[in-house]
Tab-separated table of C-alpha atoms in Angstrom:
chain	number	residue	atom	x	y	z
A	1491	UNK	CA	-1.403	4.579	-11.773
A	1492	UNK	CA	0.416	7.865	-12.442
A	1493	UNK	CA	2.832	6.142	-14.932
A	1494	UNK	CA	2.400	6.190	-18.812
A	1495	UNK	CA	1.816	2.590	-20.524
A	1496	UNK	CA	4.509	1.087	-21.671
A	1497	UNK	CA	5.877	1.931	-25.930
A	1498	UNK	CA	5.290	-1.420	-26.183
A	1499	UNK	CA	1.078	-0.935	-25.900
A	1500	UNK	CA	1.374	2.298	-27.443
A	1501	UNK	CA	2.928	1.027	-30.462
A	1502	UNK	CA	-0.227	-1.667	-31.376
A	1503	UNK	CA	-2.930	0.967	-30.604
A	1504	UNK	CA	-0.974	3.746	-33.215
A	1505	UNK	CA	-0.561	0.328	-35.523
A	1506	UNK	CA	-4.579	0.359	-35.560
A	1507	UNK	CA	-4.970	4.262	-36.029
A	1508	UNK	CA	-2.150	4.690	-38.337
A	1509	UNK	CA	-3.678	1.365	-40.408
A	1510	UNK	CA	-7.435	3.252	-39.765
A	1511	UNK	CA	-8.441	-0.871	-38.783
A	1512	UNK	CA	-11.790	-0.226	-36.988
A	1513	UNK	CA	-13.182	-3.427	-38.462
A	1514	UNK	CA	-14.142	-6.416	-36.798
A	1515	UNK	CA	-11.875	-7.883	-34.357
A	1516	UNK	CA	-10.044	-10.660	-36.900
A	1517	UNK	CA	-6.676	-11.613	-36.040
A	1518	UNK	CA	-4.553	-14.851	-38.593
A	1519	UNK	CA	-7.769	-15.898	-39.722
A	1520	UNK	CA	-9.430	-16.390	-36.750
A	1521	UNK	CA	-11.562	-14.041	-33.735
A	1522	UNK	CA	-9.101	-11.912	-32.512
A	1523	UNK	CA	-10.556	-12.750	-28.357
A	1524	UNK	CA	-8.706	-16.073	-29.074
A	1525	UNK	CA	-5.418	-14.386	-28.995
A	1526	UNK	CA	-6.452	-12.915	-25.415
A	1527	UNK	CA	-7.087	-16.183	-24.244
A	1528	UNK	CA	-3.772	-17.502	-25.200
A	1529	UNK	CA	-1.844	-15.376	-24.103
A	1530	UNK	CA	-3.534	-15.275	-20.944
A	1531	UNK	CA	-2.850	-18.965	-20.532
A	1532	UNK	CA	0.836	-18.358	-21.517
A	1533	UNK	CA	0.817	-15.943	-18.930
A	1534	UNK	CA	-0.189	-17.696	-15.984
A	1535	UNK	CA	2.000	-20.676	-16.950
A	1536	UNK	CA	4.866	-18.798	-17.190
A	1537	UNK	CA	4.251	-16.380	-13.830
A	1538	UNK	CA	2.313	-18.469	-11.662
A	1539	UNK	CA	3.050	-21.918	-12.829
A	1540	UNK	CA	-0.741	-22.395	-13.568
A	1541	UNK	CA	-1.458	-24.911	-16.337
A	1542	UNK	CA	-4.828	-24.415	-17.499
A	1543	UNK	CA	-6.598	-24.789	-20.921
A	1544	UNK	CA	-7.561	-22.202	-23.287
A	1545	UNK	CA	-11.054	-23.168	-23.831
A	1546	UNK	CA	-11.279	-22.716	-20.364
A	1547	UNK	CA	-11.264	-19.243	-20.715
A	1548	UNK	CA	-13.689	-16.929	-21.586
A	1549	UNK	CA	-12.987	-13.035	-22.235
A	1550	UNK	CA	-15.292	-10.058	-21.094
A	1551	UNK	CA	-14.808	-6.510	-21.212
A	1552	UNK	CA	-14.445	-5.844	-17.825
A	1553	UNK	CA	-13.975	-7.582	-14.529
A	1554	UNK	CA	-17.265	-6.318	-12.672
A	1555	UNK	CA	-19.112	-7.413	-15.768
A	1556	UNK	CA	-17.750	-11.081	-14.831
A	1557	UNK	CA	-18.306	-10.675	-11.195
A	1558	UNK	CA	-22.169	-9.447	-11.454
A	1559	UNK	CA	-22.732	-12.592	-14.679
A	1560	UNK	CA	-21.090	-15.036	-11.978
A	1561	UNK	CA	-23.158	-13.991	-9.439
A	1562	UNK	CA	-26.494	-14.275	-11.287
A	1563	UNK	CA	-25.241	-17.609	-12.837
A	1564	UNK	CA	-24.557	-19.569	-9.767
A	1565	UNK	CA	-26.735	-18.045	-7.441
A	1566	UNK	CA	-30.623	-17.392	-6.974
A	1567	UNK	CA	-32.549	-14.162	-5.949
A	1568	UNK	CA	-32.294	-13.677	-2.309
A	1569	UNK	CA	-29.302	-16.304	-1.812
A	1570	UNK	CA	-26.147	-14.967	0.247
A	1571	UNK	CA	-22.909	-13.890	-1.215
A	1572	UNK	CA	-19.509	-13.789	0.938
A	1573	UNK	CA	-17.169	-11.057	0.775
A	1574	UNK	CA	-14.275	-9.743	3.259
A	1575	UNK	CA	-14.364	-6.253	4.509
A	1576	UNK	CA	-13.006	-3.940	3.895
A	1577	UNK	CA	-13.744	-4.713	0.476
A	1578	UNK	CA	-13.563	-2.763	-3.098
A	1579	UNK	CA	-16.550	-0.873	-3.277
A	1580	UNK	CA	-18.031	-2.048	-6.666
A	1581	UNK	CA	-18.283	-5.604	-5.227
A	1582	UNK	CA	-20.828	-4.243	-2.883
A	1583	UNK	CA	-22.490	-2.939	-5.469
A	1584	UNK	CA	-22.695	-5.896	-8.269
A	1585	UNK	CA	-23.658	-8.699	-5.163
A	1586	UNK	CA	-26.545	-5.687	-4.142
A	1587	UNK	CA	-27.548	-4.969	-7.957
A	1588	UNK	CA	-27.545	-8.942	-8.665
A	1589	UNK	CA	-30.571	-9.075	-5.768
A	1590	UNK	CA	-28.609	-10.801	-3.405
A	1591	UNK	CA	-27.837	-10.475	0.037
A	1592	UNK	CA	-23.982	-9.482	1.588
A	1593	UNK	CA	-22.385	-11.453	4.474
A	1594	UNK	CA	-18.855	-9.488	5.365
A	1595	UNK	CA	-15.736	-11.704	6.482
A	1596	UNK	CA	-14.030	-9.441	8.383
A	1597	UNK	CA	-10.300	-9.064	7.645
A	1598	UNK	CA	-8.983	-9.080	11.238
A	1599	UNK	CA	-6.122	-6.879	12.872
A	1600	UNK	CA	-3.810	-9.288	14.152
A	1601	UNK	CA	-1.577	-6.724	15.115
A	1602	UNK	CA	1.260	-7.676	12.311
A	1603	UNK	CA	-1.605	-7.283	9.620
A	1604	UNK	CA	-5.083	-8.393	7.991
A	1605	UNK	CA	-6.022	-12.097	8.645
A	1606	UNK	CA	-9.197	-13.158	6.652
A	1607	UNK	CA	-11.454	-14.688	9.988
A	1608	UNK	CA	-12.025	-18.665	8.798
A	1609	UNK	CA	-14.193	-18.452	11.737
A	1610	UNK	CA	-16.364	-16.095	10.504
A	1611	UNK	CA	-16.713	-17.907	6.912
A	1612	UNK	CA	-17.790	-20.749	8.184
A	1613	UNK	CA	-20.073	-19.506	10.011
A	1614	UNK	CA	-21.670	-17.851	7.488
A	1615	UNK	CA	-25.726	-17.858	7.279
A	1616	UNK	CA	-27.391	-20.647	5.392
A	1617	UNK	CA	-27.744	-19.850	1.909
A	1618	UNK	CA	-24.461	-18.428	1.251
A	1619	UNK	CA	-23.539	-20.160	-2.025
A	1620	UNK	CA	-20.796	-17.646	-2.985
A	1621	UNK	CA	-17.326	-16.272	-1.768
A	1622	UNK	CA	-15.757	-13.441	-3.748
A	1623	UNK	CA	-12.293	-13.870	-3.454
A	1624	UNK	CA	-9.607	-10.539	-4.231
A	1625	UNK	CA	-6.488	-11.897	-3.675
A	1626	UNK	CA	-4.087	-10.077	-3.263
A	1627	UNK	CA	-6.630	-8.610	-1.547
A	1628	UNK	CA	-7.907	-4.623	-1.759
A	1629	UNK	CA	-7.395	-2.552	-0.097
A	1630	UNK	CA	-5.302	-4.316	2.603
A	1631	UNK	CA	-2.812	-5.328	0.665
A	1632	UNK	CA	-2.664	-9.011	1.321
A	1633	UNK	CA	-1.035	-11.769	-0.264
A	1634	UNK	CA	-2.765	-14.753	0.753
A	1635	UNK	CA	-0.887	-17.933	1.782
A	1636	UNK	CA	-1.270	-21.357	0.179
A	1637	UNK	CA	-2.407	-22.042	4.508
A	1638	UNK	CA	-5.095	-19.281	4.315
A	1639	UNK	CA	-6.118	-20.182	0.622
A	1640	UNK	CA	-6.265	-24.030	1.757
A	1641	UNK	CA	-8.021	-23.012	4.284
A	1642	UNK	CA	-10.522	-21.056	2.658
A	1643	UNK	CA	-10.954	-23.929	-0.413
A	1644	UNK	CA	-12.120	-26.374	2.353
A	1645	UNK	CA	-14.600	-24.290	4.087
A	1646	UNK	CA	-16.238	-23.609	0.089
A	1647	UNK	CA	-16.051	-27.092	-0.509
A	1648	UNK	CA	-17.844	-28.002	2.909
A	1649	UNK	CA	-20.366	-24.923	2.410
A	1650	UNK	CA	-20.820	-25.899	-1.031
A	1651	UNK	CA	-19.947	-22.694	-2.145
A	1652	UNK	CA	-18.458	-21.374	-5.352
A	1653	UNK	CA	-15.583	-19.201	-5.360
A	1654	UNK	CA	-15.164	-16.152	-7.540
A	1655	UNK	CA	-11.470	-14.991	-7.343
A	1656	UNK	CA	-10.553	-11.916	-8.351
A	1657	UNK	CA	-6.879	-11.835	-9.185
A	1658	UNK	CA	-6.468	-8.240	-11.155
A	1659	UNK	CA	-3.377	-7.601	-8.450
A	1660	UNK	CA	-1.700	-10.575	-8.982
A	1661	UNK	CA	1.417	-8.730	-11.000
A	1662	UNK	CA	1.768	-6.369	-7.953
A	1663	UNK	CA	3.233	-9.074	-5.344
A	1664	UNK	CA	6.593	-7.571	-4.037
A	1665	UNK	CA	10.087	-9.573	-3.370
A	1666	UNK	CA	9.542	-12.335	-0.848
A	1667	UNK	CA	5.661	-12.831	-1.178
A	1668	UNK	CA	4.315	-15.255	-4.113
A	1669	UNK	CA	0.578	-14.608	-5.332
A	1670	UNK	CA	-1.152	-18.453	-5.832
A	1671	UNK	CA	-4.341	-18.681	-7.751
A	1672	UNK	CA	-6.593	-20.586	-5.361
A	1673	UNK	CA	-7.792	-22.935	-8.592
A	1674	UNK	CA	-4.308	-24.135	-8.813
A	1675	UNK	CA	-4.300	-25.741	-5.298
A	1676	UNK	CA	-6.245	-29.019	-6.114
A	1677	UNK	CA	-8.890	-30.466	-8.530
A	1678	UNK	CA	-12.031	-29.832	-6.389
A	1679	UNK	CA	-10.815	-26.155	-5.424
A	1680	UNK	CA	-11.000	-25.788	-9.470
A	1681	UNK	CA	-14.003	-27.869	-9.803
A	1682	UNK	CA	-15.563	-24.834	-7.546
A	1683	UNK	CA	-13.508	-21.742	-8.808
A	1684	UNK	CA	-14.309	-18.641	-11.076
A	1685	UNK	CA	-11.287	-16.819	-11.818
A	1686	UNK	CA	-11.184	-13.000	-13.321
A	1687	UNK	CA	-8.114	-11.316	-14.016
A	1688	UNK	CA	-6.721	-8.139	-16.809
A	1689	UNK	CA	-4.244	-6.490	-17.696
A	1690	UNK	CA	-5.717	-3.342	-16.658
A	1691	UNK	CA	-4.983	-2.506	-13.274
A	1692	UNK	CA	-1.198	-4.369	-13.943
A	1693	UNK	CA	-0.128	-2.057	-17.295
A	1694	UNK	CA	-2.270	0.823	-16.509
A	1695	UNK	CA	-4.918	0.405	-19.748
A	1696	UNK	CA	-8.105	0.018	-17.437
A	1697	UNK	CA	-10.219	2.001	-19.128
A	1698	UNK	CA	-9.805	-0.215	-22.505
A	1699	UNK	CA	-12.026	-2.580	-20.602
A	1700	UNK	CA	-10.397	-6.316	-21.651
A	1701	UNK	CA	-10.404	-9.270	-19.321
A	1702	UNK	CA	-10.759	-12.980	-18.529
A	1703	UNK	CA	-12.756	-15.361	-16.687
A	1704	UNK	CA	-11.434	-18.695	-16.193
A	1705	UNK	CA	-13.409	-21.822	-14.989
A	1706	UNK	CA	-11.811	-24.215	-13.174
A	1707	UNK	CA	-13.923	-27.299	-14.795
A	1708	UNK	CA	-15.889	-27.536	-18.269
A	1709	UNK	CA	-18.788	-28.703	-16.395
A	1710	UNK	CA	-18.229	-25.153	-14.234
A	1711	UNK	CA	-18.363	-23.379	-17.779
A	1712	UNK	CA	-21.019	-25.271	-18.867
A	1713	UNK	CA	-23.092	-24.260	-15.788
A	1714	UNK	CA	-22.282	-20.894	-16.375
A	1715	UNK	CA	-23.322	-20.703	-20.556
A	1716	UNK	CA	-26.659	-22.025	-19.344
A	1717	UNK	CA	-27.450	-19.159	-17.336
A	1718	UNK	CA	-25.487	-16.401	-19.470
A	1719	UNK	CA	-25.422	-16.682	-22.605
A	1720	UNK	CA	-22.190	-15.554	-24.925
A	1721	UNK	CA	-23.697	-12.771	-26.739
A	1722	UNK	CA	-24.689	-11.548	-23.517
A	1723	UNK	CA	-21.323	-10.704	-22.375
A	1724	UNK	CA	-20.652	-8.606	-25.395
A	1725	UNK	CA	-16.886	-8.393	-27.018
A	1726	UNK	CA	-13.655	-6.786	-26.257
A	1727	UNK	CA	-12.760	-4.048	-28.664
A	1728	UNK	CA	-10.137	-4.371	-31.706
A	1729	UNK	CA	-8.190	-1.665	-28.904
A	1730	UNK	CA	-8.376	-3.717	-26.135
A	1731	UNK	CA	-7.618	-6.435	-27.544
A	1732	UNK	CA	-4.396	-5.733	-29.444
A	1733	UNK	CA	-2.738	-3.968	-26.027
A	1734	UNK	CA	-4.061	-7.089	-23.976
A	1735	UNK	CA	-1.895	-9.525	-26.188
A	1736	UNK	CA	0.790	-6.872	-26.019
A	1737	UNK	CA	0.956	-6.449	-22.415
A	1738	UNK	CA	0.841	-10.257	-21.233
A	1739	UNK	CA	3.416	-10.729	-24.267
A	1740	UNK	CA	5.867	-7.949	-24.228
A	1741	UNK	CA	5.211	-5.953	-20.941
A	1742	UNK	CA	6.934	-7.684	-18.337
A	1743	UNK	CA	10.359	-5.308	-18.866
A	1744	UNK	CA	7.844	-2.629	-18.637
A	1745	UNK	CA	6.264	-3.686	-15.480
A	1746	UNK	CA	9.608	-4.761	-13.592
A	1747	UNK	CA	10.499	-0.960	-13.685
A	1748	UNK	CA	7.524	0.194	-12.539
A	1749	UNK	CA	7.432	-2.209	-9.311
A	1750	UNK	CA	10.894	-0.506	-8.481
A	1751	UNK	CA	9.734	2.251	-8.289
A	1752	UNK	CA	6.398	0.824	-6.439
A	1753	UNK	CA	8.596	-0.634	-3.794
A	1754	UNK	CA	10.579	2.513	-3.420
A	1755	UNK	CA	7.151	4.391	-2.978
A	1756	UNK	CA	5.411	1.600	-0.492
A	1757	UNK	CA	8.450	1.922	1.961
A	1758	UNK	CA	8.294	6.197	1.752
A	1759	UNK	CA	4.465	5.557	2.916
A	1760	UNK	CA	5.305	3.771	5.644
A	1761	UNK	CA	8.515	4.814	7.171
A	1762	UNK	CA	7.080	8.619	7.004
A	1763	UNK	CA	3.986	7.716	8.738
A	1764	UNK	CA	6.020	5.734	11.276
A	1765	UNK	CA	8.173	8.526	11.925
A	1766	UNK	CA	6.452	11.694	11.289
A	1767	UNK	CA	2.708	10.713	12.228
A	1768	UNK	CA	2.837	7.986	14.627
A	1769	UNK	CA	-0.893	8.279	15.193
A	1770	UNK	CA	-1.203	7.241	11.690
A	1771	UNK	CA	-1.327	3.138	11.374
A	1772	UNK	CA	-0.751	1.061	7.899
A	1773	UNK	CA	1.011	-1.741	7.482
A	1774	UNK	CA	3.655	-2.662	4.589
A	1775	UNK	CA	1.413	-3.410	1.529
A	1776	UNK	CA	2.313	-7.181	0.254
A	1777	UNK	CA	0.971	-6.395	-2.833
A	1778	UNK	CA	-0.523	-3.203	-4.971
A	1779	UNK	CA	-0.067	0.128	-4.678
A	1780	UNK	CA	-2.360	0.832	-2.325
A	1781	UNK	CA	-1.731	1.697	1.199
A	1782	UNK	CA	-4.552	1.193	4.082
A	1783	UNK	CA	-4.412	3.945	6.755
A	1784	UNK	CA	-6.144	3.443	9.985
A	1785	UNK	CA	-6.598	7.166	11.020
A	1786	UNK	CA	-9.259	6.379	14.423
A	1787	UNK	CA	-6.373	7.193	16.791
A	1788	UNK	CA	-6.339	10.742	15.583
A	1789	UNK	CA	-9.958	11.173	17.437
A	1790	UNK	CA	-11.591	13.156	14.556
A	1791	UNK	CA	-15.727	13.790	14.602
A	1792	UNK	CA	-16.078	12.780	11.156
A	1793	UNK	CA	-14.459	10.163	8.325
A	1794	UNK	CA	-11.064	10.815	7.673
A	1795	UNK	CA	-11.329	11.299	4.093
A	1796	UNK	CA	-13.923	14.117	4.810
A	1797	UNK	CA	-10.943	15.559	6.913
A	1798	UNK	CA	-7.895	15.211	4.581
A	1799	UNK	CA	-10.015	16.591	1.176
A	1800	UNK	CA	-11.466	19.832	3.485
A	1801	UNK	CA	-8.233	20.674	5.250
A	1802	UNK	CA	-5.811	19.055	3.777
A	1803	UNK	CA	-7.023	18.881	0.390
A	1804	UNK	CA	-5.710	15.177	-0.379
A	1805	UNK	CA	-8.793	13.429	-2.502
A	1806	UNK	CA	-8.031	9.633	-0.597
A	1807	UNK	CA	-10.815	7.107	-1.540
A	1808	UNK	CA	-12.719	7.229	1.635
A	1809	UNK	CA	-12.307	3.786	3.913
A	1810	UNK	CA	-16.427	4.159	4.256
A	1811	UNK	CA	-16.621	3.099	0.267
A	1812	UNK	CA	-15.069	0.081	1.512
A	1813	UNK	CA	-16.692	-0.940	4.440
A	1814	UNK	CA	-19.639	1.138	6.097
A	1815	UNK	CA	-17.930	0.557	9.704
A	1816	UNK	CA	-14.487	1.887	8.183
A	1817	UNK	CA	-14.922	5.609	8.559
A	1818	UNK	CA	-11.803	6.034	10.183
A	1819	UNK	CA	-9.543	4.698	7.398
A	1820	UNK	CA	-8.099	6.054	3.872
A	1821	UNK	CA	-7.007	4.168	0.832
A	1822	UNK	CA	-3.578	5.739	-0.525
A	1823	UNK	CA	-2.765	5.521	-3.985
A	1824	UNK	CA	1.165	5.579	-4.517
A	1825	UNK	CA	1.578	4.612	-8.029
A	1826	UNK	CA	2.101	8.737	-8.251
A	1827	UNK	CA	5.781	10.428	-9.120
A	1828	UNK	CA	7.839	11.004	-6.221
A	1829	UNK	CA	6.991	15.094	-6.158
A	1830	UNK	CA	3.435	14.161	-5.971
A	1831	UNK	CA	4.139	11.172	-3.221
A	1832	UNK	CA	6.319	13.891	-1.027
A	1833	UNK	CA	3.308	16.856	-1.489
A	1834	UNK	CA	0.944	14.079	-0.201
A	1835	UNK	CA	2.796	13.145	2.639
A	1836	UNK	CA	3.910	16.792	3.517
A	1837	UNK	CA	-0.137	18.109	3.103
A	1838	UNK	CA	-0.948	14.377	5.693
A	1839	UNK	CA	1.440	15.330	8.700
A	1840	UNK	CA	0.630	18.867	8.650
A	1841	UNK	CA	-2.870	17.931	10.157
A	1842	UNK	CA	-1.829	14.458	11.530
A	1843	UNK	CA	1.832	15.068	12.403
């Protein structure tokens, strides 16, 4: 996002510099990554309504390291990994680098917005043994429903499959929409569910690399720590950690303004596309700040990033990085000031308008 963190975050990382506390990450006598975990659990208990345990949770510095150590802990080389497409591109990437092969679950156009196809997962080949999950989901914008995620638990638990949710979006949910971890629905969806999440994407400190994994069961942790072990996974920094604890503590005011301003930004995107470049198709974003532009009405030779960066020159994250078969989308980021937001839109219709 385009928006400065909030004084809040600032405040403990100048605390550190001003103190010149570089040292190990020690916090009331104890490892300061306990004080992530807390307040992580605080967190989802008072957002989401999510009881879980603190030992239950284990941190990471970043939420593609946990995707790529879940993969290689509960899977084997050559096994099959679920994903829907159009999916964020590094997930291709750490199910690829882990050795393992990709089965896309399309997200289907019903014509009101992206369905995941049920159909399609449970179909999946023999020897998928892993779903990862990004709910809300990116770049669609998709909140799941407690139907779809019900849905989606009981195909896993009759594939045998282990879920890896990725829930980094789950702040971003907009009035009328409610994000759901899929662990919370029942025991066995737990008993089968590895769920990442940060304050990075949510209060704009992603490149301080802190996160979580959470395992639904001890005996899913346990499965885990035999395959990975601890030291492995390395340790947030002193940095990271102090503005994680601030920003699940203290943020929230912080973070109510910016989804104003989010919501004022997601309806500009659509309403001007809708009036000013019909040919142009998104629909309202549930959740992020991320719209998803289907551009294949506008007939063009070549992806439509390719088209908006050379005439245009609008740097969209291409809808190819997303899905190969997606040439003929964008990704548009509006967590941007409203000058930038109008210079966007103006540059868009004067070659799609």
């Amino acid at each position: 996002m385009d928006f400065r963190p909030a004084d809040i975050l600032q405040d403990s990382v100048r605390q550190l510099v001003d103190k010149r506390d570089y040292g190990y990450p020690r916090r009331h006598l104890m490892p300061a990554e306990r004080l992530i975990s807390e307040a992580f659990v605080k967190r989802m208990e008072e957002r989401f309504s999510w009881h879980i345990e603190e030992a239950a949770v284990q941190p990471v510095t970043d939420l593609l390291q946990a995707t790529i150590a879940a993969i290689l802990a509960f899977t084997e080389p050559g096994d099959r990994v679920a994903v829907h497409t159009p999916c964020y591109g590094p997930f291709r990437e750490a199910i690829e680098d882990a050795g393992r092969s990709i089965v896309e679950i399309p997200m289907r156009d019903s014509g009101s917005g992206y369905e995941p196809d049920m159909e399609a997962l449970e179909q999946a080949p023999a020897g998928t043994r892993m779903l990862v999950l990004c709910n809300p989901q990116n770049p669609t914008g998709r909140v799941l429903t407690r139907t779809e995620l019900e849905a989606i638990a009981a195909i896993a638990a009759r594939r045998d499959m282990i879920i890896f949710s990725d829930e980094v979006h789950a702040d971003f949910v907009y009035e009328g929409g409610r994000h759901i971890p899929i662990a919370s629905l029942s025991a066995d969806a737990a008993s089968r569910t590895i769920t990442a999440n940060s304050p990075g994407k949510s209060f704009n400190i992603a490149g301080l690399r802190c996160g979580v994994m959470h395992f639904g069961t001890p005996e899913l942790l346990e499965r885990f720590r035999r395959r990975i072990p601890r030291l492995l996974l390395g340790k947030p920094s002193i940095v990271s950690i102090d503005a994680a604890v601030a920003a699940w503590t203290h943020g929230q005011p912080w973070l109510d303004q910016v989804m104003a301003l989010l919501d004022r930004n997601r309806r500009i995107v659509i309403e001007t596309l809708a009036e000013r470049m019909p040919k142009l198709k998104a629909y309202m974003p549930e959740a992020s700040y991320l719209a998803w532009i289907d551009c294949s009405a506008m007939g063009w030779k070549k992806p439509a990033a390719s088209v908006f960066l050379d005439e245009a020159r609008i740097a969209f994250s291409p809808g190819e990085s997303f899905c190969t078969s997606h040439g003929d989308f964008v990704r548009l980021n509006f967590a941007t000031s409203s000058d930038i937001l109008r210079e966007t839109l103006e540059r868009m219709e004067k070659i799609a308008g």
